[in-house]
XYZ file of N, CA and C in Angstrom:
876
model
N -32.458 -33.139 -137.076
C -31.601 -34.684 -137.803
C -31.072 -35.182 -137.093
N -30.859 -36.799 -137.448
C -30.163 -37.717 -136.601
C -29.127 -38.195 -137.403
N -28.122 -38.388 -137.485
C -26.864 -38.888 -138.109
C -26.184 -40.450 -137.518
N -26.488 -41.194 -138.535
C -26.603 -43.046 -137.686
C -25.176 -43.653 -139.095
N -24.702 -44.418 -138.310
C -24.002 -45.063 -138.927
C -24.319 -46.799 -139.432
N -24.084 -47.221 -140.073
C -25.026 -48.489 -140.901
C -23.814 -49.619 -140.740
N -24.211 -50.837 -141.002
C -23.367 -51.944 -140.863
C -23.791 -52.813 -141.914
N -23.137 -52.776 -143.151
C -23.293 -53.707 -144.122
C -23.375 -55.257 -144.100
N -22.805 -55.408 -142.862
C -22.736 -57.030 -142.327
C -23.828 -57.546 -141.850
N -25.210 -56.301 -141.593
C -26.279 -56.433 -140.865
C -26.958 -56.518 -141.957
N -28.067 -57.773 -142.023
C -29.103 -57.520 -143.038
C -30.107 -56.607 -143.084
N -30.695 -56.339 -142.038
C -31.556 -55.390 -141.756
C -30.969 -53.956 -142.146
N -29.685 -53.698 -141.834
C -29.029 -52.344 -142.363
C -28.863 -52.319 -143.961
N -28.316 -53.674 -144.433
C -28.166 -53.526 -145.778
C -29.489 -53.376 -146.852
N -30.525 -53.778 -145.864
C -31.826 -53.940 -146.852
C -32.164 -52.166 -146.865
N -31.895 -51.408 -145.689
C -32.309 -50.187 -145.465
C -31.351 -49.459 -146.872
N -30.538 -49.449 -146.741
C -29.295 -49.074 -147.728
C -30.053 -49.112 -149.423
N -30.557 -50.492 -149.676
C -30.763 -51.169 -151.130
C -32.102 -50.252 -151.182
N -32.967 -50.278 -150.353
C -34.612 -49.750 -150.609
C -34.371 -48.262 -150.742
N -33.396 -47.442 -149.923
C -33.229 -45.810 -150.290
C -32.929 -45.637 -151.655
N -31.697 -46.659 -152.088
C -30.977 -46.314 -153.278
C -32.034 -46.336 -154.279
N -33.088 -47.735 -153.922
C -34.130 -47.967 -155.131
C -34.685 -46.747 -155.582
N -35.265 -46.343 -154.237
C -36.332 -45.424 -154.228
C -35.465 -44.074 -154.637
N -34.298 -43.706 -154.551
C -33.753 -42.202 -154.759
C -32.700 -42.294 -156.231
N -32.687 -43.407 -156.719
C -31.881 -43.728 -157.611
C -32.431 -44.539 -159.102
N -34.249 -44.707 -158.485
C -34.873 -45.185 -159.538
C -34.835 -45.029 -161.095
N -34.249 -43.981 -161.408
C -34.467 -43.336 -162.773
C -32.743 -43.629 -163.328
N -31.589 -43.719 -161.978
C -30.375 -43.291 -162.326
C -29.596 -44.919 -161.854
N -29.441 -45.459 -162.694
C -29.144 -46.899 -162.355
C -27.718 -47.147 -161.765
N -27.130 -45.908 -163.031
C -25.865 -45.754 -163.112
C -25.289 -45.317 -161.629
N -25.694 -44.410 -160.844
C -25.611 -43.721 -159.665
C -25.711 -45.008 -158.511
N -26.583 -46.042 -158.610
C -26.914 -46.984 -157.876
C -25.876 -48.001 -158.314
N -25.321 -48.211 -159.130
C -24.505 -49.136 -159.232
C -23.179 -48.758 -158.668
N -22.743 -47.365 -158.740
C -21.482 -46.955 -158.327
C -21.433 -46.561 -156.381
N -22.483 -46.280 -156.094
C -22.671 -46.505 -154.785
C -22.569 -47.788 -154.039
N -23.138 -48.986 -155.077
C -22.932 -50.216 -154.711
C -21.305 -50.829 -154.908
N -21.051 -50.272 -155.763
C -19.646 -50.499 -155.830
C -18.748 -50.292 -154.960
N -18.601 -48.742 -154.361
C -18.371 -48.299 -153.001
C -18.529 -49.393 -151.687
N -19.925 -49.341 -151.526
C -20.255 -50.443 -150.448
C -19.325 -51.562 -150.118
N -19.092 -52.544 -151.388
C -18.609 -53.960 -151.367
C -17.316 -53.987 -152.222
N -16.473 -52.566 -152.101
C -15.249 -52.422 -152.289
C -14.818 -53.094 -151.281
N -13.236 -54.000 -151.599
C -12.605 -54.548 -150.714
C -11.922 -53.417 -149.680
N -11.514 -52.241 -149.848
C -11.812 -50.706 -149.223
C -12.535 -50.395 -148.474
N -13.866 -50.355 -148.504
C -14.780 -50.251 -148.097
C -14.501 -49.664 -146.498
N -15.058 -48.274 -145.910
C -15.096 -47.880 -144.898
C -16.012 -47.843 -143.964
N -17.065 -46.828 -144.539
C -18.634 -46.699 -143.402
C -19.484 -46.419 -144.304
N -20.635 -46.453 -144.050
C -21.838 -46.149 -144.313
C -22.362 -45.018 -143.364
N -22.721 -43.682 -143.590
C -23.616 -42.922 -142.875
C -24.662 -42.629 -143.662
N -25.884 -42.181 -142.337
C -26.936 -41.667 -143.218
C -27.567 -40.070 -142.427
N -28.157 -39.794 -142.845
C -29.350 -38.349 -142.033
C -30.374 -38.793 -142.554
N -30.834 -38.366 -141.271
C -32.446 -39.011 -141.491
C -33.540 -37.762 -140.563
N -34.797 -37.927 -140.594
C -35.372 -37.045 -139.429
C -36.572 -37.754 -139.130
N -37.373 -37.640 -138.482
C -38.148 -38.522 -137.825
C -39.013 -39.651 -138.599
N -38.710 -39.084 -139.820
C -40.102 -39.801 -140.962
C -39.286 -40.132 -141.871
N -38.132 -40.321 -142.620
C -37.399 -40.765 -143.500
C -35.575 -40.626 -143.956
N -34.962 -41.029 -144.360
C -33.693 -40.734 -144.690
C -33.839 -40.016 -145.753
N -32.739 -38.837 -145.665
C -32.455 -37.963 -146.298
C -31.223 -37.935 -147.104
N -30.290 -38.047 -146.688
C -28.945 -38.943 -147.270
C -28.184 -39.473 -146.819
N -27.363 -40.560 -147.877
C -26.814 -41.603 -147.203
C -25.343 -41.511 -148.012
N -24.566 -41.715 -147.469
C -22.862 -41.886 -147.740
C -22.546 -43.008 -147.321
N -21.557 -43.213 -148.703
C -20.666 -44.921 -148.754
C -19.195 -44.145 -149.007
N -18.392 -44.413 -147.945
C -16.710 -44.166 -147.944
C -16.253 -45.420 -148.567
N -15.158 -45.110 -149.369
C -14.163 -46.327 -149.388
C -12.569 -45.667 -149.622
N -11.346 -46.662 -149.582
C -10.301 -46.028 -150.273
C -9.893 -46.562 -151.332
N -8.839 -46.390 -151.946
C -8.830 -46.629 -153.163
C -7.062 -47.062 -153.158
N -6.477 -48.314 -153.597
C -5.529 -48.827 -154.023
C -4.437 -47.805 -154.453
N -4.949 -47.294 -155.533
C -4.119 -46.754 -156.832
C -3.846 -44.918 -155.898
N -4.731 -44.619 -155.589
C -5.092 -43.396 -154.890
C -5.165 -43.367 -153.230
N -4.413 -43.338 -152.262
C -4.598 -43.896 -151.033
C -4.677 -43.000 -149.910
N -4.250 -41.572 -150.553
C -4.472 -40.008 -149.848
C -5.218 -39.591 -149.240
N -6.622 -40.335 -150.048
C -7.701 -39.716 -149.652
C -9.125 -40.529 -149.570
N -10.100 -40.158 -148.672
C -11.151 -40.459 -149.033
C -12.162 -40.588 -150.121
N -12.579 -41.564 -150.330
C -13.825 -40.977 -151.487
C -15.302 -41.362 -151.099
N -15.751 -40.869 -151.766
C -17.040 -40.297 -151.246
C -18.094 -40.605 -152.107
N -19.583 -41.425 -152.214
C -20.375 -41.589 -152.507
C -21.602 -41.233 -152.015
N -22.710 -40.612 -152.487
C -23.566 -39.853 -152.072
C -25.102 -40.317 -152.764
N -26.087 -40.455 -151.912
C -27.576 -41.005 -152.585
C -28.457 -39.886 -151.732
N -29.047 -39.039 -152.583
C -30.389 -38.383 -152.378
C -31.398 -38.201 -153.141
N -32.358 -37.745 -152.818
C -33.175 -37.463 -154.017
C -33.022 -36.424 -154.829
N -32.495 -36.604 -156.169
C -32.170 -35.182 -156.873
C -32.782 -34.282 -157.446
N -34.364 -34.504 -157.222
C -35.198 -33.551 -157.381
C -35.707 -33.012 -156.032
N -35.261 -33.305 -154.914
C -35.389 -32.466 -153.697
C -34.644 -32.362 -152.959
N -33.664 -31.346 -153.055
C -32.476 -31.457 -152.536
C -33.032 -30.842 -151.071
N -32.599 -31.872 -150.085
C -32.650 -31.109 -148.488
C -31.202 -30.340 -148.392
N -30.804 -29.049 -148.500
C -29.624 -28.730 -148.254
C -29.303 -28.821 -147.006
N -29.709 -28.723 -145.649
C -29.402 -28.426 -144.261
C -28.690 -29.748 -143.951
N -29.528 -31.198 -144.749
C -28.807 -32.737 -144.631
C -27.627 -32.713 -145.341
N -27.582 -32.304 -146.756
C -26.312 -32.320 -147.333
C -25.343 -31.491 -146.502
N -25.676 -30.432 -145.776
C -24.566 -29.863 -145.143
C -24.153 -30.563 -143.954
N -24.759 -31.542 -143.218
C -25.032 -32.305 -142.296
C -23.894 -33.767 -142.410
N -24.315 -33.702 -143.866
C -23.722 -35.193 -144.289
C -21.969 -34.754 -144.280
N -21.619 -33.712 -145.061
C -20.030 -33.128 -145.287
C -19.968 -32.434 -143.842
N -20.571 -32.030 -142.958
C -19.525 -31.829 -141.917
C -19.324 -33.207 -141.087
N -20.261 -34.151 -141.350
C -19.742 -35.200 -140.170
C -18.821 -36.390 -141.036
N -18.854 -36.274 -142.335
C -17.705 -36.343 -143.123
C -16.444 -35.945 -142.850
N -16.375 -34.547 -143.043
C -15.163 -33.995 -142.444
C -14.569 -34.422 -140.799
N -15.278 -34.439 -140.125
C -15.055 -34.423 -138.716
C -14.775 -35.855 -138.730
N -15.312 -36.668 -139.336
C -14.668 -38.437 -139.370
C -13.721 -38.953 -139.646
N -13.130 -38.579 -140.528
C -11.668 -38.688 -141.369
C -10.399 -37.740 -141.290
N -9.721 -38.172 -141.160
C -8.181 -36.968 -141.284
C -7.868 -36.714 -142.589
N -8.165 -37.643 -143.278
C -7.988 -37.364 -144.948
C -8.906 -36.836 -145.779
N -8.020 -36.114 -146.874
C -8.678 -35.608 -147.615
C -9.947 -36.368 -148.142
N -11.074 -35.720 -148.654
C -12.508 -36.405 -148.956
C -12.108 -35.923 -150.644
N -12.951 -37.228 -150.936
C -12.795 -37.137 -152.927
C -14.482 -37.264 -153.275
N -14.920 -36.194 -154.269
C -16.281 -36.607 -154.732
C -15.594 -36.415 -156.010
N -16.404 -37.155 -156.558
C -16.471 -37.108 -158.435
C -17.731 -37.424 -158.886
N -18.556 -35.850 -159.185
C -19.961 -35.719 -159.641
C -20.020 -35.191 -161.119
N -21.209 -35.572 -161.450
C -21.474 -35.035 -162.937
C -22.602 -33.828 -162.533
N -23.343 -33.467 -163.646
C -24.448 -32.294 -163.602
C -25.673 -32.730 -162.851
N -26.185 -33.997 -162.741
C -26.883 -34.257 -161.895
C -26.967 -33.925 -160.322
N -25.555 -33.962 -159.889
C -25.332 -33.338 -158.273
C -24.970 -31.250 -158.423
N -25.344 -30.530 -159.296
C -25.353 -29.379 -159.313
C -25.240 -29.183 -157.939
N -26.397 -29.339 -157.099
C -26.741 -28.802 -155.826
C -25.665 -28.825 -155.014
N -25.254 -30.636 -155.029
C -24.083 -30.600 -154.042
C -22.526 -29.780 -154.634
N -22.277 -29.595 -156.055
C -21.172 -29.348 -156.530
C -21.565 -27.771 -155.352
N -22.099 -26.616 -155.774
C -22.489 -25.910 -154.975
C -22.337 -25.892 -153.340
N -22.672 -26.539 -152.777
C -22.396 -27.170 -151.461
C -20.861 -27.169 -150.981
N -20.357 -28.105 -151.890
C -18.973 -28.335 -151.618
C -18.162 -27.443 -151.551
N -18.758 -26.139 -152.954
C -17.664 -24.821 -153.198
C -17.764 -24.307 -151.510
N -19.117 -23.982 -151.124
C -19.103 -23.104 -150.087
C -18.525 -23.597 -148.829
N -18.021 -25.188 -148.957
C -17.455 -25.834 -147.786
C -16.031 -25.637 -148.274
N -15.650 -25.128 -148.852
C -14.245 -24.762 -149.211
C -13.566 -26.024 -150.537
N -14.437 -26.872 -151.077
C -13.417 -27.970 -151.149
C -13.116 -27.332 -152.584
N -11.979 -27.629 -153.015
C -11.433 -27.211 -154.721
C -11.572 -28.279 -155.472
N -12.261 -27.696 -156.663
C -12.195 -28.631 -157.865
C -10.988 -28.965 -158.567
N -10.260 -30.158 -158.584
C -9.062 -30.057 -158.733
C -9.064 -30.550 -160.439
N -10.163 -31.280 -160.858
C -10.108 -31.685 -162.260
C -11.463 -31.827 -162.523
N -11.164 -31.509 -163.916
C -12.718 -31.526 -165.035
C -12.274 -32.421 -166.054
N -13.507 -33.353 -166.241
C -13.474 -34.477 -167.260
C -14.489 -34.568 -168.180
N -14.058 -34.285 -169.341
C -15.283 -34.389 -170.171
C -15.037 -36.014 -171.091
N -16.443 -36.470 -170.856
C -16.352 -38.293 -171.612
C -16.500 -37.953 -172.983
N -15.835 -38.003 -173.874
C -15.886 -37.527 -175.332
C -16.169 -39.184 -176.220
N -16.863 -38.839 -176.874
C -17.442 -39.895 -178.431
C -16.691 -39.357 -179.953
N -15.710 -40.274 -180.056
C -15.268 -40.215 -181.303
C -15.534 -40.749 -182.820
N -15.852 -40.134 -183.535
C -16.821 -40.732 -184.724
C -15.267 -41.200 -185.601
N -15.083 -42.285 -185.784
C -14.151 -42.785 -186.312
C -14.025 -42.423 -187.923
N -15.025 -42.187 -188.573
C -15.873 -41.754 -189.912
C -15.697 -40.659 -190.622
N -16.090 -39.952 -189.116
C -15.635 -38.221 -189.419
C -14.194 -37.619 -189.109
N -13.314 -38.606 -188.366
C -12.028 -38.136 -187.942
C -10.903 -38.871 -189.158
N -11.481 -39.960 -189.973
C -10.338 -40.215 -190.253
C -9.032 -39.456 -191.184
N -8.173 -39.483 -191.015
C -7.373 -38.675 -192.170
C -6.507 -40.007 -193.259
N -5.730 -39.367 -193.856
C -4.787 -40.181 -194.357
C -3.257 -40.449 -193.325
N -3.029 -40.927 -193.201
C -1.902 -41.613 -191.828
C -0.584 -42.079 -193.047
N 0.460 -41.196 -192.941
C 1.713 -41.551 -193.987
C 2.487 -42.896 -192.834
N 2.833 -43.818 -193.546
C 3.667 -44.953 -192.986
C 4.504 -44.359 -192.005
N 5.071 -45.180 -190.753
C 5.986 -44.634 -190.359
C 6.855 -46.309 -189.675
N 7.879 -46.353 -189.898
C 8.498 -47.408 -189.342
C 8.577 -47.361 -187.937
N 8.689 -46.266 -187.317
C 8.735 -46.306 -185.740
C 7.400 -46.585 -185.162
N 6.211 -46.841 -185.858
C 5.577 -47.199 -185.050
C 5.167 -48.364 -184.873
N 5.587 -49.173 -184.134
C 4.993 -50.387 -183.774
C 3.544 -50.542 -182.802
N 2.903 -51.803 -182.839
C 1.795 -52.286 -182.066
C 2.294 -52.829 -180.756
N 1.602 -52.850 -179.424
C 2.404 -53.290 -178.476
C 2.451 -55.015 -178.668
N 1.835 -55.567 -179.660
C 2.010 -57.030 -179.834
C 3.191 -57.348 -180.472
N 3.660 -56.150 -181.044
C 4.954 -56.573 -181.644
C 6.305 -55.929 -180.701
N 5.980 -55.527 -179.611
C 6.948 -55.224 -178.946
C 7.015 -56.231 -177.488
N 5.691 -57.205 -177.468
C 5.710 -57.970 -175.661
C 7.132 -58.484 -175.607
N 7.605 -59.128 -176.884
C 8.677 -60.148 -176.351
C 9.965 -59.444 -175.995
N 9.906 -58.115 -176.405
C 11.363 -57.424 -176.232
C 11.201 -56.691 -174.551
N 12.061 -57.052 -173.742
C 11.722 -56.915 -172.598
C 12.234 -55.359 -171.949
N 13.065 -54.543 -172.672
C 14.040 -53.287 -173.231
C 12.520 -52.521 -173.171
N 11.762 -52.903 -174.333
C 10.816 -51.947 -174.638
C 9.898 -51.567 -174.056
N 9.562 -53.086 -173.272
C 7.944 -53.333 -172.690
C 8.505 -52.416 -171.346
N 9.485 -52.714 -170.668
C 10.319 -51.607 -169.168
C 10.199 -50.402 -169.638
N 10.452 -50.086 -170.719
C 10.469 -48.504 -171.588
C 8.808 -47.975 -171.476
N 7.967 -48.894 -172.196
C 6.892 -48.672 -172.097
C 6.200 -48.500 -170.936
N 6.212 -49.006 -169.748
C 5.567 -49.184 -168.585
C 6.029 -48.132 -167.612
N 7.320 -47.493 -167.737
C 7.921 -46.550 -166.733
C 7.192 -45.612 -167.499
N 7.285 -45.644 -168.819
C 6.269 -44.263 -169.206
C 4.802 -43.887 -169.020
N 4.236 -44.928 -168.659
C 2.856 -45.085 -168.426
C 2.776 -44.825 -167.348
N 3.639 -44.836 -166.432
C 3.861 -44.408 -164.611
C 3.727 -42.813 -164.867
N 5.289 -42.407 -165.531
C 5.608 -41.237 -165.351
C 4.408 -40.229 -165.905
N 3.691 -40.688 -166.884
C 2.938 -39.369 -167.548
C 1.676 -39.453 -166.342
N 1.110 -40.746 -166.006
C 0.095 -40.378 -165.639
C 0.190 -40.099 -163.812
N 1.241 -40.423 -163.260
C 1.733 -39.552 -162.095
C 2.077 -37.976 -162.467
N 2.283 -37.857 -163.113
C 2.682 -36.143 -163.428
C 1.074 -35.470 -163.605
N 0.253 -36.337 -164.211
C -1.229 -35.919 -164.329
C -2.347 -36.056 -163.355
N -1.628 -36.291 -161.888
C -2.099 -36.780 -160.770
C -1.942 -36.382 -159.679
N -1.548 -35.174 -159.639
C -0.793 -34.818 -158.483
C -0.977 -33.836 -157.508
N -2.930 -33.675 -157.505
C -3.584 -33.269 -156.560
C -4.305 -34.198 -155.943
N -4.112 -35.389 -156.446
C -4.366 -36.351 -155.501
C -3.406 -38.032 -155.953
N -2.501 -37.576 -155.480
C -1.325 -38.299 -155.923
C -1.439 -39.764 -155.905
N -0.607 -40.352 -156.622
C -0.583 -42.271 -157.140
C 0.052 -42.773 -155.410
N -0.347 -43.634 -155.471
C 0.696 -44.558 -154.373
C 1.981 -45.130 -155.156
N 3.006 -45.651 -154.295
C 3.892 -45.697 -154.366
C 3.717 -47.214 -154.553
N 3.587 -47.773 -155.973
C 3.378 -48.702 -156.261
C 4.768 -49.756 -157.218
N 4.896 -50.955 -157.086
C 5.614 -51.910 -157.707
C 5.354 -51.422 -159.002
N 6.208 -51.804 -159.955
C 6.267 -51.256 -161.533
C 5.351 -52.680 -162.085
N 5.127 -53.786 -161.799
C 4.645 -55.011 -162.398
C 3.118 -54.561 -161.888
N 2.620 -53.206 -161.187
C 1.373 -53.163 -160.743
C 0.916 -52.383 -161.755
N 1.840 -51.401 -162.050
C 1.957 -50.495 -163.432
C 1.735 -51.030 -164.753
N 2.610 -52.392 -164.978
C 2.167 -53.343 -165.876
C 1.044 -53.907 -166.424
N 0.365 -54.481 -165.182
C -0.950 -55.016 -164.864
C -1.892 -54.100 -165.197
N -1.754 -52.931 -165.022
C -3.073 -51.951 -164.892
C -3.168 -51.334 -166.625
N -1.961 -51.282 -167.063
C -1.501 -51.044 -168.727
C -1.922 -52.303 -169.415
N -1.756 -53.382 -169.162
C -2.648 -54.301 -170.203
C -3.393 -55.038 -169.766
N -4.129 -54.935 -168.381
C -5.671 -55.607 -168.452
C -6.507 -54.978 -169.311
N -6.790 -56.021 -169.752
C -7.925 -56.142 -171.076
C -7.541 -54.745 -172.521
N -6.107 -54.764 -172.885
C -5.735 -54.065 -173.737
C -5.713 -54.556 -175.218
N -6.254 -53.934 -176.055
C -6.224 -54.591 -177.320
C -4.832 -54.279 -178.070
N -3.877 -55.162 -177.762
C -2.556 -55.126 -178.107
C -2.168 -54.951 -179.428
N -3.328 -55.291 -180.475
C -2.640 -55.302 -181.785
C -3.471 -53.829 -182.383
N -4.008 -52.698 -181.920
C -4.717 -51.676 -181.856
C -4.281 -50.498 -181.015
N -2.913 -51.196 -180.218
C -2.218 -50.258 -179.042
C -1.166 -49.750 -179.789
N -0.773 -48.461 -180.084
C 0.535 -48.094 -180.881
C 1.487 -47.346 -180.263
N 3.114 -47.782 -179.984
C 3.857 -47.041 -179.424
C 4.939 -46.273 -180.824
N 5.916 -45.461 -180.410
C 6.753 -44.879 -181.435
C 7.635 -45.456 -180.805
N 8.855 -46.267 -181.409
C 10.268 -46.436 -180.767
C 11.579 -45.720 -181.309
N 12.168 -45.379 -180.975
C 13.663 -44.759 -181.307
C 14.683 -46.020 -180.475
N 14.948 -46.902 -181.505
C 16.002 -47.942 -180.966
C 15.089 -48.911 -179.745
N 15.767 -48.560 -178.583
C 14.812 -49.992 -177.368
C 14.051 -48.675 -176.727
N 14.381 -47.490 -176.910
C 13.496 -46.475 -176.364
C 11.746 -46.360 -176.958
N 11.091 -45.883 -175.797
C 9.738 -45.759 -176.078
C 9.123 -44.295 -175.954
N 8.674 -43.638 -177.174
C 9.084 -42.264 -177.024
C 7.424 -41.673 -176.900
N 6.678 -42.410 -177.186
C 5.115 -42.553 -177.182
C 4.369 -43.443 -177.579
N 3.065 -43.384 -176.625
C 2.090 -43.992 -176.662
C 0.435 -44.350 -176.928
N -0.167 -44.878 -177.027
C -1.576 -44.671 -177.301
C -2.360 -46.086 -177.271
N -3.079 -46.348 -176.202
C -3.651 -47.860 -175.514
C -5.244 -47.601 -176.039
N -5.466 -48.492 -176.809
C -6.981 -48.864 -177.039
C -7.347 -49.989 -175.850
N -9.041 -50.116 -175.602
C -9.241 -50.768 -175.001
C -11.005 -51.403 -175.587
N -11.318 -52.661 -175.539
C -12.351 -52.598 -176.011
C -13.810 -52.907 -174.647
N -14.815 -51.539 -175.131
C -15.878 -51.473 -174.756
C -16.919 -52.789 -175.068
N -17.388 -52.743 -175.914
C -18.272 -53.848 -176.430
C -18.432 -53.957 -178.417
N -18.981 -54.491 -178.855
C -18.454 -54.721 -179.870
C -18.558 -53.643 -180.695
N -19.191 -52.601 -180.900
C -19.027 -51.523 -181.677
C -18.480 -50.248 -181.080
N -17.648 -50.544 -179.464
C -16.975 -49.086 -179.189
C -15.639 -49.581 -178.696
N -14.770 -49.031 -178.845
C -13.596 -49.161 -177.926
C -13.490 -47.536 -177.070
N -12.575 -47.816 -176.356
C -12.308 -46.902 -175.371
C -10.963 -46.822 -175.353
N -10.189 -45.333 -175.626
C -8.887 -45.054 -175.525
C -8.520 -44.698 -174.270
N -7.434 -45.253 -173.706
C -6.818 -45.409 -172.281
C -6.123 -44.453 -172.493
N -4.814 -44.653 -171.712
C -3.642 -44.181 -171.400
C -2.876 -43.403 -172.374
N -2.733 -42.447 -172.803
C -1.801 -41.968 -174.029
C -0.415 -40.827 -173.347
N 0.651 -40.819 -174.215
C 1.580 -40.119 -173.546
C 2.670 -39.842 -174.329
N 3.692 -39.023 -174.056
C 4.800 -38.808 -174.922
C 5.954 -38.459 -173.717
N 7.165 -38.919 -174.128
C 8.237 -38.731 -173.021
C 8.416 -37.120 -173.229
N 8.326 -36.547 -174.197
C 8.948 -35.103 -174.245
C 7.715 -34.285 -174.943
N 6.783 -33.320 -173.976
C 5.985 -32.520 -174.442
C 6.088 -31.608 -175.856
N 7.147 -32.000 -176.012
C 8.015 -31.334 -177.295
C 7.522 -31.994 -178.488
N 7.375 -33.293 -178.192
C 6.787 -33.935 -179.358
C 5.263 -34.460 -179.196
N 4.625 -33.820 -178.772
C 3.163 -34.155 -178.549
C 2.719 -34.198 -179.631
N 2.953 -33.933 -180.784
C 2.033 -33.920 -182.197
C 2.271 -35.417 -182.432
N 3.848 -36.320 -181.978
C 3.798 -37.741 -182.465
C 2.012 -38.433 -181.874
N 1.625 -37.807 -180.727
C 0.003 -38.597 -180.813
C -0.437 -38.569 -181.904
N -0.803 -37.950 -182.640
C -1.539 -37.782 -183.808
C -1.063 -38.815 -184.567
N -0.005 -39.099 -185.006
C 0.492 -40.117 -185.789
C -0.466 -41.618 -184.942
N -0.193 -41.869 -183.972
C -0.561 -42.831 -183.310
C -2.174 -43.106 -183.187
N -2.977 -41.929 -183.110
C -4.149 -42.040 -182.695
C -5.184 -42.194 -184.111
N -4.333 -41.753 -184.797
C -5.162 -41.835 -186.415
C -4.899 -43.154 -187.039
N -3.607 -44.042 -186.522
C -3.645 -45.420 -186.952
C -4.839 -45.812 -186.504
N -5.106 -45.522 -185.003
C -6.052 -46.412 -184.465
C -7.789 -45.998 -184.940
N -7.925 -45.088 -185.212
C -8.929 -44.194 -186.207
C -9.111 -44.940 -187.382
N -8.256 -45.293 -188.232
C -8.161 -46.238 -189.316
C -8.293 -47.859 -189.018
N -7.911 -48.063 -187.835
C -8.323 -49.556 -187.348
C -9.882 -49.679 -187.359
N -10.109 -48.411 -186.607
C -11.607 -48.692 -186.008
C -12.616 -48.592 -187.576
N -12.266 -47.316 -188.215
C -13.371 -47.965 -189.488
C -12.766 -49.138 -190.074
N -11.963 -49.493 -190.092
C -11.911 -50.940 -190.620
C -12.665 -52.326 -190.008
N -12.462 -51.970 -188.873
C -13.802 -53.111 -187.782
C -14.868 -52.538 -187.733
N -15.202 -51.563 -188.572
C -16.742 -51.235 -188.074
C -17.280 -50.555 -186.986
N -16.624 -49.819 -186.101
C -16.364 -49.539 -184.873
C -17.078 -48.011 -184.946
N -18.307 -47.836 -184.052
C -18.886 -46.828 -183.826
C -18.253 -45.624 -183.122
N -18.222 -45.901 -182.313
C -17.711 -44.518 -181.663
C -16.200 -45.174 -181.008
N -15.082 -44.057 -180.423
C -14.094 -44.334 -179.580
C -14.524 -43.384 -178.274
N -14.319 -43.951 -177.014
C -14.584 -43.138 -176.174
C -13.429 -42.913 -175.335
N -13.148 -42.007 -174.923
C -11.905 -40.893 -174.031
C -12.411 -40.318 -172.952
N -11.484 -40.404 -171.909
C -11.613 -39.372 -170.744
C -10.850 -38.151 -171.038
N -11.315 -36.824 -171.305
C -10.034 -36.097 -171.134
C -10.499 -35.416 -169.944
N -9.196 -35.552 -169.198
C -9.373 -34.556 -168.014
C -8.436 -33.278 -168.045
N -8.696 -32.222 -167.472
C -8.544 -31.023 -167.626
C -6.652 -31.273 -167.348
N -6.499 -32.106 -166.741
C -4.836 -32.145 -165.932
C -4.065 -32.734 -166.705
N -4.773 -33.257 -168.110
C -3.739 -34.046 -168.704
C -3.353 -33.426 -169.965
N -2.283 -32.689 -170.614
C -2.185 -32.253 -171.598
C -2.247 -33.242 -172.638
N -2.066 -34.218 -172.657
C -1.919 -35.402 -173.784
C -3.394 -35.608 -174.507
N -4.264 -35.516 -173.437
C -5.593 -35.639 -173.870
C -6.271 -34.656 -174.594
N -6.157 -33.722 -173.846
C -6.387 -31.966 -174.280
C -5.689 -31.866 -175.389
N -4.600 -32.003 -175.760
C -4.056 -31.914 -177.255
C -4.768 -32.771 -178.439
N -5.494 -33.926 -178.254
C -5.836 -34.898 -179.148
C -7.307 -34.193 -179.540
N -7.728 -33.186 -178.655
C -9.146 -32.484 -178.911
C -9.041 -31.532 -179.877
N -7.574 -31.173 -179.897
C -7.740 -30.133 -181.369
C -7.684 -30.771 -182.550
N -7.515 -31.997 -182.411
C -7.215 -32.563 -184.167
C -8.618 -33.335 -184.556
N -9.466 -33.381 -183.662
C -10.251 -34.756 -183.882
C -11.770 -33.954 -183.720
N -12.926 -34.656 -184.408
C -14.512 -34.332 -184.164
C -14.639 -35.286 -183.166
N -15.631 -34.785 -182.589
C -15.898 -35.617 -181.422
C -17.302 -34.741 -180.759
N -18.087 -35.673 -179.961
C -19.270 -35.127 -178.781
C -19.045 -35.524 -177.631
N -19.330 -34.336 -176.724
C -18.868 -34.800 -175.201
C -20.142 -35.318 -174.809
N -20.266 -36.759 -173.900
C -21.454 -37.389 -173.803
C -21.598 -36.850 -172.106
N -20.756 -36.670 -171.950
C -20.559 -36.660 -170.069
C -19.738 -35.525 -169.436
N -19.588 -34.880 -168.510
C -18.976 -34.099 -167.933
C -18.639 -34.125 -166.506
N -17.451 -34.630 -165.793
C -17.275 -35.162 -164.689
C -16.628 -33.884 -163.872
N -16.665 -33.890 -162.595
C -16.049 -32.594 -161.779
C -15.491 -33.283 -160.627
N -14.360 -32.861 -160.140
C -13.679 -33.991 -158.863
C -13.434 -32.941 -158.046
N -14.114 -32.833 -156.790
C -13.437 -31.959 -155.674
C -12.612 -32.487 -154.689
N -11.761 -31.803 -153.734
C -11.076 -32.310 -152.753
C -10.929 -31.844 -151.677
N -10.884 -32.187 -150.694
C -10.529 -31.041 -149.478
C -10.326 -31.905 -148.227
């Protein structure tokens, strides 16, 4: 087997990548999109392929992350129905020898053979993520009115409350991503991330004076679905306060005729795990994060 690096700035090399991903991911357009995003990302690193005398067997694209700069993100492309384990092992070994930083893989159940290979290579599964769909009509319950609950739109012009809100977003996200730590970013970056695409009239917080003690953020996916994003509380002893916020959002979804609310539930996030205890939902997809 031969290992070769490709240069995306060269038309012929880019054509090799395109033709190969078209071939192996012909029925998995989402996987092709993911590897293309890696290749054309601002922090892209390398394209590496393993081939024999006749054909390409595995192709890898690597990139860095602005938010999680302490590892190398890896996307692999290969024939999922005819896995060449020797080729997989070759690409993993090559990646390990190429980079000093840990390698990060995010995989779903279509990559079962790769998951087994990573386990044999002593990679650690640091997180399991369930993509759930919440049916608002099945989950809605009577929500008591609570004057402490305000929308983000209602607090946008209150600098003290907004500053507290952003700091709480940073705190909860950082504490639930310790295996792949977050970069030391300015607070404005956190504010931009939280508010980017936010539906501020349907995103709620609980206030205590100028302090924000809980938050639940909604983002629009399309006309019929919403995405439940960051959620959290400033004290785990009050985690049930999340129920009040999310039930308010479910009521909003019913009024707006929303078919489902999607939520990523990380095994490392107590806030997301908590809401699964009180809502009816279906698991649409499961993802596994591996790091070494």
